[in-house]
mmCIF file of C-alpha atoms in Angstrom:
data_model
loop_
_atom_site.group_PDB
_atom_site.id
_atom_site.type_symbol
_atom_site.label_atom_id
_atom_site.label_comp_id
_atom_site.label_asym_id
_atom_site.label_seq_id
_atom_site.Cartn_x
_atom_site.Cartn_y
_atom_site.Cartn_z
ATOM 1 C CA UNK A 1 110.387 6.622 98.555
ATOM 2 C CA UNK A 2 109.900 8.489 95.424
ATOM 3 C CA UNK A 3 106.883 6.239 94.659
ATOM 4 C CA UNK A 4 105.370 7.211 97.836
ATOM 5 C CA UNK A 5 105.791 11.160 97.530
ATOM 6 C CA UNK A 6 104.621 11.230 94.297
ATOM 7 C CA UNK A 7 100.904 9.535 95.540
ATOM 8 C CA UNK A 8 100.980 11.992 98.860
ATOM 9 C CA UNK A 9 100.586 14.373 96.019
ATOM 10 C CA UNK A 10 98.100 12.838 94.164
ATOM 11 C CA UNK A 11 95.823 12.278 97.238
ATOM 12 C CA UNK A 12 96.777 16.228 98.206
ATOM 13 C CA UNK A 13 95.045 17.283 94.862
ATOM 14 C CA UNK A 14 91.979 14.968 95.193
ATOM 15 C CA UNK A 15 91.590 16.736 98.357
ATOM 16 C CA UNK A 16 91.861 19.878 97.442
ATOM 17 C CA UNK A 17 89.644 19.743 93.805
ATOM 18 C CA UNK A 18 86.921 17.385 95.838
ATOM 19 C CA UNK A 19 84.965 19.921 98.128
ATOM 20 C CA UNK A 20 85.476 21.903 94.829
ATOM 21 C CA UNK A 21 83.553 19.102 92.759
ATOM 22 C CA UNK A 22 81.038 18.185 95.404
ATOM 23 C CA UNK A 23 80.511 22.119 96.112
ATOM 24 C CA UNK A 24 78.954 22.208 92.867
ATOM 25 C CA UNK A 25 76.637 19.398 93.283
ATOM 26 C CA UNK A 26 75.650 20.565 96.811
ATOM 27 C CA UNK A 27 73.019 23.589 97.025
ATOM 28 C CA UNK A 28 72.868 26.656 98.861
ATOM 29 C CA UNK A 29 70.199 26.682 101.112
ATOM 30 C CA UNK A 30 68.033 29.442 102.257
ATOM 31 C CA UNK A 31 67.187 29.677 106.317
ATOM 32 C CA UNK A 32 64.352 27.476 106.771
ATOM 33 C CA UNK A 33 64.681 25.284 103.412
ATOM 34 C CA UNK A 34 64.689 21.407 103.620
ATOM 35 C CA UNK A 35 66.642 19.406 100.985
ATOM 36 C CA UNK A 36 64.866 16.290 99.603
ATOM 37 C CA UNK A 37 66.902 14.222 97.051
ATOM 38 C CA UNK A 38 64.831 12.843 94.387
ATOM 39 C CA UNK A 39 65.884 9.921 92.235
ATOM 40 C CA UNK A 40 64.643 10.209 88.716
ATOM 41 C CA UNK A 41 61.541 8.416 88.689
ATOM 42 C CA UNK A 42 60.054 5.198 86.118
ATOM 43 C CA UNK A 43 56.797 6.591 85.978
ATOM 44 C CA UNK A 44 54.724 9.858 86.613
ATOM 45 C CA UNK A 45 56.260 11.168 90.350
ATOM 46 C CA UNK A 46 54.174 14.043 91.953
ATOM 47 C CA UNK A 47 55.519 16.168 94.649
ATOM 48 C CA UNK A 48 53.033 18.197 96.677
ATOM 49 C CA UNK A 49 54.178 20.739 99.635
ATOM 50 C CA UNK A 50 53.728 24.535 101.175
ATOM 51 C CA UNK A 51 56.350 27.049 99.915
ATOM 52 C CA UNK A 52 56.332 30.289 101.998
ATOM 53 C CA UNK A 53 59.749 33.049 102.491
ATOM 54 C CA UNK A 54 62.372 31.030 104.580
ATOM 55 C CA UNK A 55 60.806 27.619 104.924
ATOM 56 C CA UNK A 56 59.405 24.798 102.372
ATOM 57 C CA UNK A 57 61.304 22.167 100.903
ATOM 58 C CA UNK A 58 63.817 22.646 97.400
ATOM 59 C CA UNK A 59 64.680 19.400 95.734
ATOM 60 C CA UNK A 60 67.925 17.784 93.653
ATOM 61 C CA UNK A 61 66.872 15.391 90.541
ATOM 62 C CA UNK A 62 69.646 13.507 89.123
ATOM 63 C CA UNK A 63 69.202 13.367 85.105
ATOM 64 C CA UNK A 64 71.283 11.726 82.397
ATOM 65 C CA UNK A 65 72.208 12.950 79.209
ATOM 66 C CA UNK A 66 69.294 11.953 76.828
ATOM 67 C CA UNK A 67 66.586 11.488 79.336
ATOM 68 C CA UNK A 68 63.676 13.055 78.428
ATOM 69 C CA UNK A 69 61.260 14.614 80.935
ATOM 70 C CA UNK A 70 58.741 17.004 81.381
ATOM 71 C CA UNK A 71 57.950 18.900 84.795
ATOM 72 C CA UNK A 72 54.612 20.543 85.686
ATOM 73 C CA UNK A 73 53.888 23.122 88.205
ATOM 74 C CA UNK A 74 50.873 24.142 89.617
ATOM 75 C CA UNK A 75 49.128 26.318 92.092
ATOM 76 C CA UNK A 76 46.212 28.599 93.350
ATOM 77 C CA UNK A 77 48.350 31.281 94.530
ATOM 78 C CA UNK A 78 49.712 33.979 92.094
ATOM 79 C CA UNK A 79 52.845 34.688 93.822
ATOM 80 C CA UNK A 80 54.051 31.074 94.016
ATOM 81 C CA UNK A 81 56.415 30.173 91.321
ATOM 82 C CA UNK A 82 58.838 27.308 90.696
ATOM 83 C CA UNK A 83 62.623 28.132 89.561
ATOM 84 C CA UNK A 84 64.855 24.721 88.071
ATOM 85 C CA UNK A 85 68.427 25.285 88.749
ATOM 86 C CA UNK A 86 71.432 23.300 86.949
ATOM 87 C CA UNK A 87 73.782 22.502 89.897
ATOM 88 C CA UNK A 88 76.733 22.012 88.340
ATOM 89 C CA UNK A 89 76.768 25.618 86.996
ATOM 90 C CA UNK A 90 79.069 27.890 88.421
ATOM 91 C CA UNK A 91 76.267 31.043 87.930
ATOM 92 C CA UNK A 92 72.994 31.602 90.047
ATOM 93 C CA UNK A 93 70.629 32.214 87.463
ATOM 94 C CA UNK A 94 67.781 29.549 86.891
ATOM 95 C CA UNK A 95 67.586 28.070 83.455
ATOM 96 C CA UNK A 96 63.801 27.457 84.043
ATOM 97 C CA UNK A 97 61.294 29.874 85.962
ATOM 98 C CA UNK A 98 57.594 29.919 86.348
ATOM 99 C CA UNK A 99 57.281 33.636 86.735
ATOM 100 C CA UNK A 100 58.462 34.175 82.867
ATOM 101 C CA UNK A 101 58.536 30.370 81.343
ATOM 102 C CA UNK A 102 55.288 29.528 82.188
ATOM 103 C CA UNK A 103 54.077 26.160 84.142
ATOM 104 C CA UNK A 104 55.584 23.633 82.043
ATOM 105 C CA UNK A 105 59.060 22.308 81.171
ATOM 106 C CA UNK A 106 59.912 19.526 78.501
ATOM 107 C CA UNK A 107 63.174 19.277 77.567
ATOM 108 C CA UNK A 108 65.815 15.873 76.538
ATOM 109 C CA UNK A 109 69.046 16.378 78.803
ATOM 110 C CA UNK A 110 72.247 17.401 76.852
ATOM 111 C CA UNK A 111 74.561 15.841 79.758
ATOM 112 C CA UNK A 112 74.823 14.203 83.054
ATOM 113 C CA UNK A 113 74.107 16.658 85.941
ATOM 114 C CA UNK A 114 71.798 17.177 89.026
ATOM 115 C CA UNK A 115 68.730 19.837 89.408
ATOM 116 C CA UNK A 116 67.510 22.110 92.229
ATOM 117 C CA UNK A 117 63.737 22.543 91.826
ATOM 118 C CA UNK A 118 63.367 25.307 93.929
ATOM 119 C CA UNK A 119 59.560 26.604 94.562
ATOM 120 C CA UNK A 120 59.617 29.630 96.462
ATOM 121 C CA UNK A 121 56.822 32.239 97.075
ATOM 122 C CA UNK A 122 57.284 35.454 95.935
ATOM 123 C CA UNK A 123 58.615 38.730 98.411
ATOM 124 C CA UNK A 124 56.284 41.029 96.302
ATOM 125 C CA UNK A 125 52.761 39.517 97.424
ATOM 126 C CA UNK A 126 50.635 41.617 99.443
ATOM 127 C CA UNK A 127 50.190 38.972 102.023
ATOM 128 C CA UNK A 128 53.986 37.749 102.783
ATOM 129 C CA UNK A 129 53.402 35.740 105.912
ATOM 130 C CA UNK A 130 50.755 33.124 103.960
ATOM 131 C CA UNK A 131 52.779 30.924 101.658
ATOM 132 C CA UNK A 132 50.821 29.017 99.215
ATOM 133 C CA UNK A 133 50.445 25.067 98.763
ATOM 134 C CA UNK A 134 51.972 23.711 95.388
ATOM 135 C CA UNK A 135 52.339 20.910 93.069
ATOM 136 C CA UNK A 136 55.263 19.669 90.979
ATOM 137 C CA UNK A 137 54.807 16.267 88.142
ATOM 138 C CA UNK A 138 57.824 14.978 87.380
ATOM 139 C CA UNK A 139 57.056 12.979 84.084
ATOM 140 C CA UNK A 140 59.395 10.936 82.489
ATOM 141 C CA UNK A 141 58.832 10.839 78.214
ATOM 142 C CA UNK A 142 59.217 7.956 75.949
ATOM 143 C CA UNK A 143 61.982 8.791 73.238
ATOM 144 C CA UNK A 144 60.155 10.554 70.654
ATOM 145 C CA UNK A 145 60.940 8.010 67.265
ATOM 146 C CA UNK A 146 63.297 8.540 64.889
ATOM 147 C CA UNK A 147 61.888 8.952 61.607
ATOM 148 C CA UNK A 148 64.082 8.296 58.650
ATOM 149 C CA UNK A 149 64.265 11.256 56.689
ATOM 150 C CA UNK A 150 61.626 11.040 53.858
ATOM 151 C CA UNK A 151 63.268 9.900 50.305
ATOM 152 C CA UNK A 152 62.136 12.664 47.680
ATOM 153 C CA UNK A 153 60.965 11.056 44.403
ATOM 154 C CA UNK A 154 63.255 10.468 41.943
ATOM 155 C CA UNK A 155 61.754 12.240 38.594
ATOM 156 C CA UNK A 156 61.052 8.802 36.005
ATOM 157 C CA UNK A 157 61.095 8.812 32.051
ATOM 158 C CA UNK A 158 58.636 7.165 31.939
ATOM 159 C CA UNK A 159 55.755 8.390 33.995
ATOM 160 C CA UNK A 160 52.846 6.505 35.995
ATOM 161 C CA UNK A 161 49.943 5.162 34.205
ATOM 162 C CA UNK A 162 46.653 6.741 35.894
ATOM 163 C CA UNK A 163 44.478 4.144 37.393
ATOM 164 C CA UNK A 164 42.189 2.304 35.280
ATOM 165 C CA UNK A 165 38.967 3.039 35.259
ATOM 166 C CA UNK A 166 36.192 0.026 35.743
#
Protein backbone atom coordinates (compact mmCIF):
# COMPACT_ATOMS: atom_id res chain seq x y z
CA UNK A 1 0.00 0.00 0.00
CA UNK A 2 2.80 2.21 0.91
CA UNK A 3 4.50 1.26 -2.40
CA UNK A 4 1.55 2.40 -4.23
CA UNK A 5 1.09 5.95 -2.49
CA UNK A 6 4.42 6.74 -2.77
CA UNK A 7 4.23 6.36 -7.01
CA UNK A 8 0.58 8.30 -6.94
CA UNK A 9 2.99 10.93 -5.85
CA UNK A 10 5.52 10.56 -8.18
CA UNK A 11 3.08 10.55 -11.18
CA UNK A 12 1.29 13.79 -9.26
CA UNK A 13 4.67 15.71 -9.70
CA UNK A 14 5.33 14.61 -13.34
CA UNK A 15 2.04 16.09 -13.88
CA UNK A 16 2.33 19.01 -12.39
CA UNK A 17 6.30 20.01 -13.59
CA UNK A 18 5.26 18.59 -17.34
CA UNK A 19 2.98 21.42 -18.85
CA UNK A 20 5.73 23.40 -16.95
CA UNK A 21 8.58 21.68 -19.13
CA UNK A 22 6.67 21.46 -22.36
CA UNK A 23 5.41 25.24 -21.73
CA UNK A 24 8.82 26.19 -22.35
CA UNK A 25 9.35 24.36 -25.48
CA UNK A 26 5.93 25.45 -26.85
CA UNK A 27 5.70 29.18 -28.33
CA UNK A 28 3.43 31.91 -27.91
CA UNK A 29 1.76 32.66 -30.89
CA UNK A 30 0.59 35.89 -32.25
CA UNK A 31 -3.21 36.02 -33.92
CA UNK A 32 -2.73 34.93 -37.33
CA UNK A 33 0.84 33.10 -36.94
CA UNK A 34 1.30 29.47 -38.24
CA UNK A 35 3.82 27.17 -36.47
CA UNK A 36 6.03 25.03 -38.78
CA UNK A 37 8.46 22.63 -36.97
CA UNK A 38 11.67 22.34 -38.68
CA UNK A 39 14.06 19.46 -38.15
CA UNK A 40 17.64 20.50 -38.35
CA UNK A 41 18.57 19.94 -41.76
CA UNK A 42 21.90 17.72 -43.55
CA UNK A 43 22.41 20.18 -46.05
CA UNK A 44 21.63 23.89 -47.04
CA UNK A 45 17.50 24.21 -46.10
CA UNK A 46 15.86 27.47 -47.46
CA UNK A 47 12.63 28.71 -46.19
CA UNK A 48 10.80 31.28 -48.29
CA UNK A 49 7.28 32.96 -47.12
CA UNK A 50 5.22 36.50 -46.67
CA UNK A 51 5.50 38.03 -43.16
CA UNK A 52 2.94 40.85 -42.62
CA UNK A 53 1.33 42.16 -38.72
CA UNK A 54 -0.84 39.15 -37.47
CA UNK A 55 -0.29 36.50 -40.09
CA UNK A 56 2.93 34.62 -41.68
CA UNK A 57 4.44 31.64 -40.44
CA UNK A 58 7.27 31.53 -37.15
CA UNK A 59 9.27 28.36 -37.01
CA UNK A 60 10.94 25.91 -34.07
CA UNK A 61 14.56 24.35 -35.07
CA UNK A 62 15.72 21.75 -32.80
CA UNK A 63 19.72 22.17 -32.29
CA UNK A 64 22.22 20.16 -30.27
CA UNK A 65 24.91 21.28 -28.26
CA UNK A 66 27.94 21.61 -30.68
CA UNK A 67 26.11 21.90 -33.91
CA UNK A 68 27.28 24.48 -35.85
CA UNK A 69 25.05 26.54 -38.16
CA UNK A 70 24.69 29.62 -39.79
CA UNK A 71 21.21 31.33 -40.72
CA UNK A 72 20.71 33.96 -43.45
CA UNK A 73 17.97 36.37 -43.88
CA UNK A 74 17.00 38.26 -46.65
CA UNK A 75 14.57 40.66 -48.13
CA UNK A 76 13.52 43.70 -50.36
CA UNK A 77 11.51 45.32 -47.82
CA UNK A 78 13.14 47.58 -45.11
CA UNK A 79 10.74 46.96 -42.43
CA UNK A 80 10.95 43.15 -42.54
CA UNK A 81 13.26 41.74 -40.03
CA UNK A 82 13.89 38.27 -38.59
CA UNK A 83 14.12 37.81 -34.59
CA UNK A 84 15.72 33.99 -33.29
CA UNK A 85 14.29 33.18 -30.00
CA UNK A 86 15.79 30.44 -27.47
CA UNK A 87 12.63 28.58 -26.28
CA UNK A 88 13.66 27.23 -23.37
CA UNK A 89 14.33 30.70 -21.84
CA UNK A 90 12.12 31.86 -19.34
CA UNK A 91 12.58 35.83 -20.77
CA UNK A 92 11.07 37.31 -24.09
CA UNK A 93 13.91 38.96 -25.43
CA UNK A 94 15.47 37.55 -28.77
CA UNK A 95 19.08 36.57 -28.60
CA UNK A 96 19.34 37.29 -32.41
CA UNK A 97 17.55 40.24 -34.38
CA UNK A 98 17.88 41.56 -37.84
CA UNK A 99 16.92 45.09 -37.02
CA UNK A 100 20.34 45.54 -34.84
CA UNK A 101 22.46 42.12 -35.64
CA UNK A 102 22.41 42.41 -39.08
CA UNK A 103 21.33 39.52 -41.75
CA UNK A 104 23.51 36.84 -40.69
CA UNK A 105 23.91 34.46 -37.73
CA UNK A 106 26.81 31.82 -37.21
CA UNK A 107 27.13 30.52 -34.09
CA UNK A 108 28.21 26.52 -32.53
CA UNK A 109 25.31 25.63 -29.95
CA UNK A 110 26.41 25.63 -26.22
CA UNK A 111 23.43 23.08 -25.30
CA UNK A 112 20.48 21.15 -26.38
CA UNK A 113 17.40 23.41 -26.93
CA UNK A 114 14.77 24.41 -29.61
CA UNK A 115 14.53 27.94 -31.65
CA UNK A 116 11.65 30.22 -32.71
CA UNK A 117 12.68 32.00 -35.92
CA UNK A 118 10.25 34.50 -35.87
CA UNK A 119 10.14 36.99 -39.08
CA UNK A 120 7.77 39.60 -38.50
CA UNK A 121 7.26 42.96 -40.36
CA UNK A 122 7.72 45.90 -38.62
CA UNK A 123 4.51 48.24 -36.94
CA UNK A 124 6.60 51.40 -37.82
CA UNK A 125 6.45 51.14 -41.80
CA UNK A 126 4.54 53.65 -43.55
CA UNK A 127 2.59 51.10 -45.43
CA UNK A 128 1.34 48.55 -42.54
CA UNK A 129 -1.23 46.59 -44.47
CA UNK A 130 1.62 45.28 -47.28
CA UNK A 131 3.84 42.73 -45.59
CA UNK A 132 6.90 41.89 -47.41
CA UNK A 133 8.09 38.39 -48.93
CA UNK A 134 11.29 36.91 -47.16
CA UNK A 135 13.95 34.40 -47.18
CA UNK A 136 15.62 32.41 -44.41
CA UNK A 137 19.04 29.68 -45.25
CA UNK A 138 19.42 27.48 -42.72
CA UNK A 139 23.09 26.21 -43.29
CA UNK A 140 24.54 23.63 -41.43
CA UNK A 141 28.79 24.15 -40.95
CA UNK A 142 31.41 21.55 -40.99
CA UNK A 143 33.35 21.61 -37.54
CA UNK A 144 35.89 24.14 -38.02
CA UNK A 145 39.46 21.82 -37.32
CA UNK A 146 41.21 21.71 -34.42
CA UNK A 147 44.58 22.91 -34.79
CA UNK A 148 47.13 21.80 -32.29
CA UNK A 149 48.48 24.68 -30.69
CA UNK A 150 51.76 25.68 -32.50
CA UNK A 151 55.07 24.38 -30.52
CA UNK A 152 57.35 27.61 -30.03
CA UNK A 153 61.02 26.84 -30.84
CA UNK A 154 63.06 25.72 -28.35
CA UNK A 155 66.28 28.22 -28.35
CA UNK A 156 69.50 25.52 -29.48
CA UNK A 157 73.32 25.89 -28.50
CA UNK A 158 74.18 25.24 -31.25
CA UNK A 159 72.53 27.20 -33.98
CA UNK A 160 71.48 26.29 -37.74
CA UNK A 161 74.00 26.24 -40.40
CA UNK A 162 72.72 28.72 -43.30
CA UNK A 163 72.14 26.93 -46.49
CA UNK A 164 74.94 26.23 -48.68
CA UNK A 165 75.45 28.06 -51.39
CA UNK A 166 76.03 26.20 -55.02
Amino acid sequence: MKDLSVRIVFAALALFFLPAFAMAQTPQLDPGEKLEKLQFPAVTMQLKGWTKFGSGHVYTLPVRAGQHVKIDFSTKSKFAFLAIFDLSKPDDEAFFGTDEDGLSFQTTVKENTTWLLRPYYSKVSPRRGLGAPFSILIEPLAAAPQQPPAEPESPSLFPKAPPKAK
